[in-house]
Tab-separated table of C-alpha atoms and ligand atoms in Angstrom:
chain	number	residue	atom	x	y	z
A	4	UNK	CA	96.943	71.124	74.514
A	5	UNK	CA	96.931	74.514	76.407
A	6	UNK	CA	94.641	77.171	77.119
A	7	UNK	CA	91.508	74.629	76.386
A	8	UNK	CA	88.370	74.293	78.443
A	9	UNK	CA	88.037	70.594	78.960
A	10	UNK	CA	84.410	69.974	77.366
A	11	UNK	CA	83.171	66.196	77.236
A	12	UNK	CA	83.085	66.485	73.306
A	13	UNK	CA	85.806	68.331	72.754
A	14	UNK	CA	87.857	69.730	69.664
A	15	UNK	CA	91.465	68.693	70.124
A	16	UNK	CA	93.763	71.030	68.682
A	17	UNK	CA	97.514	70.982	68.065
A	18	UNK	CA	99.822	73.408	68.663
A	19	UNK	CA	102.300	74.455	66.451
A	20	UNK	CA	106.222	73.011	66.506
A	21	UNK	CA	109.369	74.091	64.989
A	22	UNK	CA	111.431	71.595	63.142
A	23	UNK	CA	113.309	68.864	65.336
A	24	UNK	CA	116.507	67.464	64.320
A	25	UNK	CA	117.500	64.044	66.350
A	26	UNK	CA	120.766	62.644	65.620
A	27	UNK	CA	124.800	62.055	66.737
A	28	UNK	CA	126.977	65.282	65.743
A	29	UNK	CA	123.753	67.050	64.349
A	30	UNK	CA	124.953	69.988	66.603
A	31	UNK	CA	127.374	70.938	64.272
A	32	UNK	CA	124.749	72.414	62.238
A	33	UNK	CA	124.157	74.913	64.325
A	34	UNK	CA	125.732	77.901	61.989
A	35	UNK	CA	123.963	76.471	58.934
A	36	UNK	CA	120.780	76.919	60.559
A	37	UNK	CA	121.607	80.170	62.021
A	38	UNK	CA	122.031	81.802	58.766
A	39	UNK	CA	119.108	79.777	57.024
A	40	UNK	CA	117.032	81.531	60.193
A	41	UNK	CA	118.800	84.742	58.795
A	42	UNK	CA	120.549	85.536	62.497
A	43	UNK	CA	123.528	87.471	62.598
A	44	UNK	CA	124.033	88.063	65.976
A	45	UNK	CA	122.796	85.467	68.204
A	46	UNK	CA	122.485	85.756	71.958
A	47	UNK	CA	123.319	82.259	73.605
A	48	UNK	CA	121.577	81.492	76.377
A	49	UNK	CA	122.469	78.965	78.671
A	50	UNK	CA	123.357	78.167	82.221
A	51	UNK	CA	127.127	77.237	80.989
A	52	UNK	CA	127.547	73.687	81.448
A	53	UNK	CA	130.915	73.780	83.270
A	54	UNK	CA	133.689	71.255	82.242
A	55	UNK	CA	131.785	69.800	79.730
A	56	UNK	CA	133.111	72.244	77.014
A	57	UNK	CA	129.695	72.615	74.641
A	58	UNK	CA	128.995	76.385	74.858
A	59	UNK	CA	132.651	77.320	74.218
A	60	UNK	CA	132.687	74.653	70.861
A	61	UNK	CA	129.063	75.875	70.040
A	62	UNK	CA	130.480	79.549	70.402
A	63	UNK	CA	133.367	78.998	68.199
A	64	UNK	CA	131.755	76.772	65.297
A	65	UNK	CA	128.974	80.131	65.305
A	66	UNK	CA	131.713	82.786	65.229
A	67	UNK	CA	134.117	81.159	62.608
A	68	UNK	CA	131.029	81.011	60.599
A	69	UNK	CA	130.115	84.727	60.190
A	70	UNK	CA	127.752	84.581	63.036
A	71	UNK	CA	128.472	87.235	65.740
A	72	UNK	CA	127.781	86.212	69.833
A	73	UNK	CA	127.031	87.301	73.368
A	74	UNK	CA	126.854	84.772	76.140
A	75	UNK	CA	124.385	85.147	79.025
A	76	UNK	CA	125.409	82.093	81.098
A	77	UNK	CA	123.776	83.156	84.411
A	78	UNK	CA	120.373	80.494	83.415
A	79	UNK	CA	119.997	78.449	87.015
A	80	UNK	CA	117.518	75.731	86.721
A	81	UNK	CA	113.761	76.489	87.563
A	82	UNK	CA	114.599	79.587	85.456
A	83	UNK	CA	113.779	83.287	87.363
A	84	UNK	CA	112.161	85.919	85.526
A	85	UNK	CA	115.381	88.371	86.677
A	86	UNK	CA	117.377	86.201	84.598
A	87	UNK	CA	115.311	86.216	81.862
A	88	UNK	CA	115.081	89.777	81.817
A	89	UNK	CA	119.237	90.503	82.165
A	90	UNK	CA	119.516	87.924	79.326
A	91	UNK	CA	116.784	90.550	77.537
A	92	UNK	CA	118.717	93.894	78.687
A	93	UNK	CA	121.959	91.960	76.495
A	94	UNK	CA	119.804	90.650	73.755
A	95	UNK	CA	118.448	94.647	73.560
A	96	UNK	CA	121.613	96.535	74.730
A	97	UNK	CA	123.859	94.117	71.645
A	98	UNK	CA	121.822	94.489	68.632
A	99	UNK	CA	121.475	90.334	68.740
A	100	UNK	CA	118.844	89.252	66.540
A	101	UNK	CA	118.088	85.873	67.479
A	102	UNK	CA	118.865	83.470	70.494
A	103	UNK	CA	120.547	80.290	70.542
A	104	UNK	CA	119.900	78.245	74.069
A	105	UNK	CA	121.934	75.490	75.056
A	106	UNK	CA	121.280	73.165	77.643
A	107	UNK	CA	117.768	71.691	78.842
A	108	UNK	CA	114.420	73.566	79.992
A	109	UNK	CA	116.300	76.304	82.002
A	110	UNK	CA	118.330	77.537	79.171
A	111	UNK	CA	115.623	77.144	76.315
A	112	UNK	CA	113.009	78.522	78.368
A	113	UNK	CA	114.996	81.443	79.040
A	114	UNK	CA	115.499	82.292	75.400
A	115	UNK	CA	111.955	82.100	75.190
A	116	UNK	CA	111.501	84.406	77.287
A	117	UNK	CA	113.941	86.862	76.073
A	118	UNK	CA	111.948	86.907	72.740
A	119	UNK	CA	109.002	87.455	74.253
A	120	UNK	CA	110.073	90.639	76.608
A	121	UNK	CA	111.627	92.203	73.312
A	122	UNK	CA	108.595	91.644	70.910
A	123	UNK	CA	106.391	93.288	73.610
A	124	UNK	CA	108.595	96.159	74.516
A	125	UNK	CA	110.175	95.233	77.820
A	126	UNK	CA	107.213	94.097	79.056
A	127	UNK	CA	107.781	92.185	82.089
A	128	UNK	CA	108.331	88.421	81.619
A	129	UNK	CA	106.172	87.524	85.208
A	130	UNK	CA	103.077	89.234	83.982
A	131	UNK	CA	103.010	87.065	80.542
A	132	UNK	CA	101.017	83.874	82.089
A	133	UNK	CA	98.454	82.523	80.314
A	134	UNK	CA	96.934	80.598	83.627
A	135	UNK	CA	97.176	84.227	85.434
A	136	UNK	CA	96.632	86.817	83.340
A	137	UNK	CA	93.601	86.847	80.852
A	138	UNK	CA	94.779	90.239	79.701
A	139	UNK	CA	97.693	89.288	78.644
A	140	UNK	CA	96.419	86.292	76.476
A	141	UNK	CA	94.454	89.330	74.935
A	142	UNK	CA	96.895	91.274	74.266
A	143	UNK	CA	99.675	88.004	72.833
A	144	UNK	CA	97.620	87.429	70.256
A	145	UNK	CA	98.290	90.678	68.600
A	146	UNK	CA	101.510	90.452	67.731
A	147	UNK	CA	103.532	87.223	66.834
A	148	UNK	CA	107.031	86.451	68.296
A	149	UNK	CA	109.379	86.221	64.892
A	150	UNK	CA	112.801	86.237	66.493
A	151	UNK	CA	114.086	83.215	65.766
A	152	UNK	CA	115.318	80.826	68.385
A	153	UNK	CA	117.611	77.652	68.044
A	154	UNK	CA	117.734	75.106	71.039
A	155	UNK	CA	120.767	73.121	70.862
A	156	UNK	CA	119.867	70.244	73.749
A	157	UNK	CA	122.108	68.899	76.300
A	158	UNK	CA	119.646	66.815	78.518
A	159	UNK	CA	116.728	64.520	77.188
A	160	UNK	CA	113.804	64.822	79.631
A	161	UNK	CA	112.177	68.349	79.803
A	162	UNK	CA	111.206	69.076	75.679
A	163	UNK	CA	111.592	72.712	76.221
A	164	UNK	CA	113.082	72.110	72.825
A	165	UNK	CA	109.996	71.619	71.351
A	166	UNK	CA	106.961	72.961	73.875
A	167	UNK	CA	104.646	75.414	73.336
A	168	UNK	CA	105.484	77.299	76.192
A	169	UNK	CA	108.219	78.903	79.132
A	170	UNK	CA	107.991	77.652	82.384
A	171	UNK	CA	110.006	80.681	84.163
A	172	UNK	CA	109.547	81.657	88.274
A	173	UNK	CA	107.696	84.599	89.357
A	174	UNK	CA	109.716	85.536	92.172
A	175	UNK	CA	107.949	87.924	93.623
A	176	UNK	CA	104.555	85.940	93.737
A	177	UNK	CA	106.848	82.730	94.743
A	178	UNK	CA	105.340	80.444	91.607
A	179	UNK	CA	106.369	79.233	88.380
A	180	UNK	CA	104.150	80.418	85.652
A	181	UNK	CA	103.459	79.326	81.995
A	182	UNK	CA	104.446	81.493	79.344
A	183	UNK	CA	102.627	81.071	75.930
A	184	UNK	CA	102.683	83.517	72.755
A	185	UNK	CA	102.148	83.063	69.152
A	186	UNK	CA	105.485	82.506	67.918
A	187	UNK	CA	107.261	81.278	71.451
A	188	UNK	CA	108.111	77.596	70.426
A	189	UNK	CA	111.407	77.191	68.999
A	190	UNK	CA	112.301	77.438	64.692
A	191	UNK	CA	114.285	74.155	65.311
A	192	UNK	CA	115.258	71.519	68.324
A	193	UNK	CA	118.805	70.424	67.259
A	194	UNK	CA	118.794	66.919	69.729
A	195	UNK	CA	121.937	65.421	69.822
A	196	UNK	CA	122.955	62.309	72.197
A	197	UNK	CA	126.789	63.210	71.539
A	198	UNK	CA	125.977	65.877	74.123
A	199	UNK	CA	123.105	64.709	75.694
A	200	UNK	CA	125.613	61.651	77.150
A	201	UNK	CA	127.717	63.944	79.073
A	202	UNK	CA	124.965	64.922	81.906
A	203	UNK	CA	126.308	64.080	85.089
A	204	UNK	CA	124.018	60.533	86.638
A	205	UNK	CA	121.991	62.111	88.838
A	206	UNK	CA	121.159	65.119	85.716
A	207	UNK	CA	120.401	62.201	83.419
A	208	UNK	CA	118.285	60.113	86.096
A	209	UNK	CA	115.821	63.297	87.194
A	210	UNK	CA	115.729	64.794	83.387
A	211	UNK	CA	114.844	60.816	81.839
A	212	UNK	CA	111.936	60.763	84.806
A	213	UNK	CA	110.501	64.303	83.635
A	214	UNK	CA	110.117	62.911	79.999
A	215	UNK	CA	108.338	59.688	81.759
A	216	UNK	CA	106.272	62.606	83.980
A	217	UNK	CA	105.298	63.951	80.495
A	218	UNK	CA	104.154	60.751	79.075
A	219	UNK	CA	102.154	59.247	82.328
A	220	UNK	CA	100.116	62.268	82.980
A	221	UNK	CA	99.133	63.321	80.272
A	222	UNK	CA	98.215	59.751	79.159
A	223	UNK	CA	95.758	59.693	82.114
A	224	UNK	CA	94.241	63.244	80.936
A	225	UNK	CA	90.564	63.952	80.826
A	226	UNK	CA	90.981	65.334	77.323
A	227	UNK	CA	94.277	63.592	75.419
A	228	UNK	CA	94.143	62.803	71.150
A	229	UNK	CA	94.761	59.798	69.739
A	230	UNK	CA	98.074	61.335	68.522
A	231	UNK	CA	98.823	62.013	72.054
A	232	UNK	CA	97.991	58.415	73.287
A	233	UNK	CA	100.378	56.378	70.501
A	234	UNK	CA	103.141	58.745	71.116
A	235	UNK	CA	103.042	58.514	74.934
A	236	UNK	CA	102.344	54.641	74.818
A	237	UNK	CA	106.013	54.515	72.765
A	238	UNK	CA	107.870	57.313	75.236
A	239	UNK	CA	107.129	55.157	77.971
A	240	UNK	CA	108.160	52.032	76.413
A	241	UNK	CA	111.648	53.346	75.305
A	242	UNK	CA	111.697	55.193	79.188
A	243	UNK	CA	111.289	51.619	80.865
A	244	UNK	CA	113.451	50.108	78.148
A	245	UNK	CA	116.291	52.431	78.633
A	246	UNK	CA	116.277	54.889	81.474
A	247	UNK	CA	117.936	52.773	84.045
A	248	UNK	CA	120.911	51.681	81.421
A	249	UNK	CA	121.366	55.621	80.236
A	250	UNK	CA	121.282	56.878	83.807
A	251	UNK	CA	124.342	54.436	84.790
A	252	UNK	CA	125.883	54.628	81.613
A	253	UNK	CA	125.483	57.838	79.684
A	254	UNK	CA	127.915	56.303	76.799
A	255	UNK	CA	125.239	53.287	76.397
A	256	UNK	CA	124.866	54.893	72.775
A	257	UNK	CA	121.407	53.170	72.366
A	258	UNK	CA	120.152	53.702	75.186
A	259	UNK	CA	120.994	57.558	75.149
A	260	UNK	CA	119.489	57.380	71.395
A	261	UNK	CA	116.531	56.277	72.597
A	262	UNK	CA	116.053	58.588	75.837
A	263	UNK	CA	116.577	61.508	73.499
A	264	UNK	CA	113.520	59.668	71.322
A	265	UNK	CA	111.472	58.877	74.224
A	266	UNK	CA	111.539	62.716	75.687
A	267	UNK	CA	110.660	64.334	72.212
A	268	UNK	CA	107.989	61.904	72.065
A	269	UNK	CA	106.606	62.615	75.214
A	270	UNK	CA	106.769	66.758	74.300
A	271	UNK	CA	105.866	66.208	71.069
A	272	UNK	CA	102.110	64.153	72.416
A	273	UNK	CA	102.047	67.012	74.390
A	274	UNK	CA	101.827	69.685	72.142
A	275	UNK	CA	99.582	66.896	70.455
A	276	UNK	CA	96.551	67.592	71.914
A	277	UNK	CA	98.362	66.601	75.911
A	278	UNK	CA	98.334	67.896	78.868
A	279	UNK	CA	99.943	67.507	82.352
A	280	UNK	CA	98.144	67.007	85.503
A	281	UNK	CA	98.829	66.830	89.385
A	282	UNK	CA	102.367	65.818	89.488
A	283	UNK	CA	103.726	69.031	87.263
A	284	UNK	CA	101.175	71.121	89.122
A	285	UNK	CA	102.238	70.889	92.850
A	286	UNK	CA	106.066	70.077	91.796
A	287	UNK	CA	105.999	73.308	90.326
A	288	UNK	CA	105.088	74.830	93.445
A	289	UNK	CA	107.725	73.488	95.263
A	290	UNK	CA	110.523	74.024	92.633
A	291	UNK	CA	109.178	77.743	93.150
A	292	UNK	CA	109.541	77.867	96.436
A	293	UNK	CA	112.306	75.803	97.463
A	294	UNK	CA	114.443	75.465	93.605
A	295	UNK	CA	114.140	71.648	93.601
A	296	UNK	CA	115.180	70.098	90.580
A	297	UNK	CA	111.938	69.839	88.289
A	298	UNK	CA	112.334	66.008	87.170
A	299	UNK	CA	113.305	64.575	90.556
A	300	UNK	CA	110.276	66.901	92.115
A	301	UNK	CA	108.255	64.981	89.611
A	302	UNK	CA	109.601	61.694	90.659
A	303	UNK	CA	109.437	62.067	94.581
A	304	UNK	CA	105.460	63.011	93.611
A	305	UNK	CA	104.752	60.347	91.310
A	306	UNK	CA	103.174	57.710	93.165
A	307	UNK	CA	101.210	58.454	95.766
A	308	UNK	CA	99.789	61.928	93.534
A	309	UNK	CA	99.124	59.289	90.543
A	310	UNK	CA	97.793	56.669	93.709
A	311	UNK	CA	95.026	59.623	94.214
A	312	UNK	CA	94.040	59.633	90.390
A	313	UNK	CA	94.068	55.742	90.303
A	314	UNK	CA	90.735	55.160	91.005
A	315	UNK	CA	89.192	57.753	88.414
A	316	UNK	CA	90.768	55.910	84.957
A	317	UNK	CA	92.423	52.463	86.268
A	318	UNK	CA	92.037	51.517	82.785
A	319	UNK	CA	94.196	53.731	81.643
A	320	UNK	CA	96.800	52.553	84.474
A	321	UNK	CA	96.672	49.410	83.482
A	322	UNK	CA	97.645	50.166	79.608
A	323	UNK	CA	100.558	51.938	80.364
A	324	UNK	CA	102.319	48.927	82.900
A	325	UNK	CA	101.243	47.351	79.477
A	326	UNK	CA	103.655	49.950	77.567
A	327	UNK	CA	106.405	49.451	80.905
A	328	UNK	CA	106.451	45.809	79.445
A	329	UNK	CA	104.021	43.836	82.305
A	330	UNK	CA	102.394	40.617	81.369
A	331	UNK	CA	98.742	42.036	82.220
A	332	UNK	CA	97.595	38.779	80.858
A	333	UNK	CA	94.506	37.070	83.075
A	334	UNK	CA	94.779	40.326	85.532
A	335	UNK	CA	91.663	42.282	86.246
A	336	UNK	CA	91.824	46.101	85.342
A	337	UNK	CA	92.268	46.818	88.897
A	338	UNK	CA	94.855	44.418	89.096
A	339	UNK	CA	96.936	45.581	85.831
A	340	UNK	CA	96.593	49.258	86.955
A	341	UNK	CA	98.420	48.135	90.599
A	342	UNK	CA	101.207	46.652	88.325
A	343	UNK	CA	101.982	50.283	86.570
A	344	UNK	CA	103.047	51.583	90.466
A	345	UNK	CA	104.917	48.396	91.045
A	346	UNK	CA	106.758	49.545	87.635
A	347	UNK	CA	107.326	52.848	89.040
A	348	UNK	CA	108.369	51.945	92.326
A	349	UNK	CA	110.670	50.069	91.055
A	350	UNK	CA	112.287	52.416	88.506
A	351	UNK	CA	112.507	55.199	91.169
A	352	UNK	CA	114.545	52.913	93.300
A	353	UNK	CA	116.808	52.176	90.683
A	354	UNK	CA	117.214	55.694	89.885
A	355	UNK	CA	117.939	56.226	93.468
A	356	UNK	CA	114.566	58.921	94.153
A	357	UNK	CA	112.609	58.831	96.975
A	358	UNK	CA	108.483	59.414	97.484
A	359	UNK	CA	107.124	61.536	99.773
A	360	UNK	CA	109.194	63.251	102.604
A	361	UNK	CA	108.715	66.665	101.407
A	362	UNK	CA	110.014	68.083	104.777
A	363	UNK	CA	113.257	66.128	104.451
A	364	UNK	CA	113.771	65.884	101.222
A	365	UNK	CA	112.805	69.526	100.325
A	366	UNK	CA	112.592	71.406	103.236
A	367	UNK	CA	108.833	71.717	102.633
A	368	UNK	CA	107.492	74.334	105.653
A	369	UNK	CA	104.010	73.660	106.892
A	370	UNK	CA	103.528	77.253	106.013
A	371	UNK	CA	103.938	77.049	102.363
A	372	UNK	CA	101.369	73.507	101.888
A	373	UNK	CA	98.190	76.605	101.353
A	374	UNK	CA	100.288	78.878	99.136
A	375	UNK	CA	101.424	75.559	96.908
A	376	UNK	CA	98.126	74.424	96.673
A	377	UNK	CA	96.115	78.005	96.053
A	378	UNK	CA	98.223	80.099	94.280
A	379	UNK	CA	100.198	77.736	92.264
A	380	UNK	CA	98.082	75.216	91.719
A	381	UNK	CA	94.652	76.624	91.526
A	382	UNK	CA	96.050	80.299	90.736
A	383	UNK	CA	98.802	80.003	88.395
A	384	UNK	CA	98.550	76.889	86.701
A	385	UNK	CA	97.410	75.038	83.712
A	386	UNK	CA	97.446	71.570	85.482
A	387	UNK	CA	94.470	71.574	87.320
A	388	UNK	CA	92.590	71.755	83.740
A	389	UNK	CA	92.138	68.031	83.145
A	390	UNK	CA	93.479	65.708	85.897
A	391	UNK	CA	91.963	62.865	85.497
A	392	UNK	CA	90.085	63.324	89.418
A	393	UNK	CA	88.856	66.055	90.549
A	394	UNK	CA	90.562	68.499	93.485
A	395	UNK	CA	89.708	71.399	95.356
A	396	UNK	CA	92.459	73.112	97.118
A	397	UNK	CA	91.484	71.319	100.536
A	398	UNK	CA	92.257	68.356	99.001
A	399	UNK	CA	95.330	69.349	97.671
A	400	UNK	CA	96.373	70.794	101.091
A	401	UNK	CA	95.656	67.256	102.788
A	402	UNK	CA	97.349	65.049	100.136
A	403	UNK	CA	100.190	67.413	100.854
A	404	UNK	CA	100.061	67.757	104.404
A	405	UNK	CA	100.444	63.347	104.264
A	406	UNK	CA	103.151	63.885	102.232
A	407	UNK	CA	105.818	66.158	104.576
B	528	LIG	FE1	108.161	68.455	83.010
């Protein structure tokens, strides 16, 4: 859940979702769908998954089916709001009439994006955050986005597929903003593990640990629905089930099956009355800064950001190593919520990410710890809205200042 004040009696509301297709070869229906959207030219978005062959099979099965193109392949992950707006300027300057993405966040959140900018007039895509800009929250709910938008998905961790929102980087303020509208999620997810198994390892590792990312914190939420907890309890399951065999062997066909499960589980609790927390919230101020890749940011955070919520909800830790599959039996709460990081240190090893060791890892500059902390986390985000313990920037700043 977005945009929501967390109250201690809350009303949990849902957002609204497009239709999600899961299956093997359900890509293929991407011209049906097209024309049942009524799009007759379609701008594809995407950052153009080299060597793999999907955008040029996706382009042809649209074109030999009536359905006109234009390619903007120039999507780079953490996507910039100059790409978002050249991808517009094509959309515009072509006459398309809806937008295809293909790929994972970057590429779907792009497309967003592009709808948005041409239902409000060229507006500019930075100034449409909903953490930032109270005006514009105004102003969004005036006029619904009803260009339609396809996601044909390639990875199986982010759910841009499916979320409410754009995650897209403000370059000139150096964070990555939020972008919600009415009308900005997606007419249909088409997730398909025949392309979702050709991520490179290292793609499918950091993605698969996003989807986890999704699940964990927003499991451990102030303000999470029951719809939100029994979807997030399964994600995590079929993430500790499967991960590890899907990173190592993308054509493990269950195990891909159930990654692409587990991640539109995880986005789906989330637009279930979820939210994310800490983790998203400072790893989005480093992808903005230094372009790390969002699910490995995620991962390198994980423990010792989720170590500083620990002792506000150990409860909660302790049912998810539950949902990781640990025998919890005879433990005390303190002791099954220790288990869940044991889980997770675990799983990051085998996915070959490391904690901590910004500096190194990320070139994290001393200079940058008060921008991350003010202006993305306190200024620009959603995240700080319900973490399940309480921050002020200061302690923000020190937890990342132990972490470079
Ligand atoms: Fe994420």
């Amino acid at each position: 859940m977005i945009d929501k004040k967390v109250f201690e009696f809350p009303t949990y509301y849902t957002n609204p979702i497009g239709r999600i297709a899961i299956g093997w070869g359900v890509y293929q229906t991407v011209a049906t769908e097209c024309k049942a959207a009524n799009i007759k030219k379609a701008l594809i978005t995407t950052t153009g998954l080299k060597g793999t062959g999907i955008v040029e099979e996706i382009d042809e099965i649209l074109t030999s089916n009536g359905i006109s193109t234009e390619i903007y392949n120039k999507v780079t992950s953490n996507p910039k709001d100059y790409e978002v707006m050249e991808a517009y300027q094509v959309f515009k300057n072509t006459g398309c009439d809806g937008v295809v993405s293909i790929g994972g966040g970057s590429s779907h959140d792009c497309g967003k994006g592009v709808r948005a900018v041409f239902t409000y007039a060229g507006r500019d895509i930075s100034e449409m955050s909903a953490a930032r800009n109270p005006r514009w929250v105004e102003q969004s709910k005036s006029e619904l986005i009803t260009i339609p938008q396809i996601c044909v998905n390639t990875t199986a961790g982010t759910g841009a597929e499916t979320s409410a929102g754009a995650a897209i980087v403000n370059t000139k303020d150096k964070i990555k903003i939020y972008v919600t509208a009415p009308g900005l999620p997606s007419r249909l997810a088409l997730i398909d593990p025949l392309l979702v198994r050709l991520m490179p390892q290292h793609i499918a590792a950091w993605t698969g640990f996003d989807a986890l990312a999704h699940a964990f914190e927003s499991f451990v939420h102030k303000s999470r629905s029951e719809y939100n907890k029994a979807l997030q309890l399964r994600a995590m399951k079929l993430v500790s089930e499967n991960l590890r065999e899907f990173a190592y062997n993308r054509n493990n066909h269950d195990a891909c099956e159930n990654m692409c499960w587990a991640e539109s589980l995880a986005v789906v609790g989330l637009n279930f009355a979820g939210g994310i927390g800490i983790v998203h919230g400072l790893g989005d101020g480093l992808s903005a800064l230094y372009d790390t890749h969002h699910g490995r940011t995620n991962g390198v955070l994980a423990i010792p950001l989720e170590r500083y919520n620990e002792p506000a909800c150990p409860e909660k830790f302790a049912e998810m190593a539950q949902a990781m599959g640990v025998d919890t039996r005879g433990l005390t709460t303190v002791q099954a919520s220790d288990k869940w990081f044991v889980e997770i240190e675990r799983l990051l090893q085998d996915l070959d990410i490391r904690s901590g060791h910004l500096n190194e890892q990320f070139g994290l500059k001393r200079d940058d710890i008060e921008h991350i902390a003010t202006k993305q986390y306190y200024g620009g985000s959603l995240a700080n809205r319900g973490n399940p313990r309480e921050y002020n920037a200061n302690e923000c700043i020190k937890l990342l200042e132990s972490l470079y």
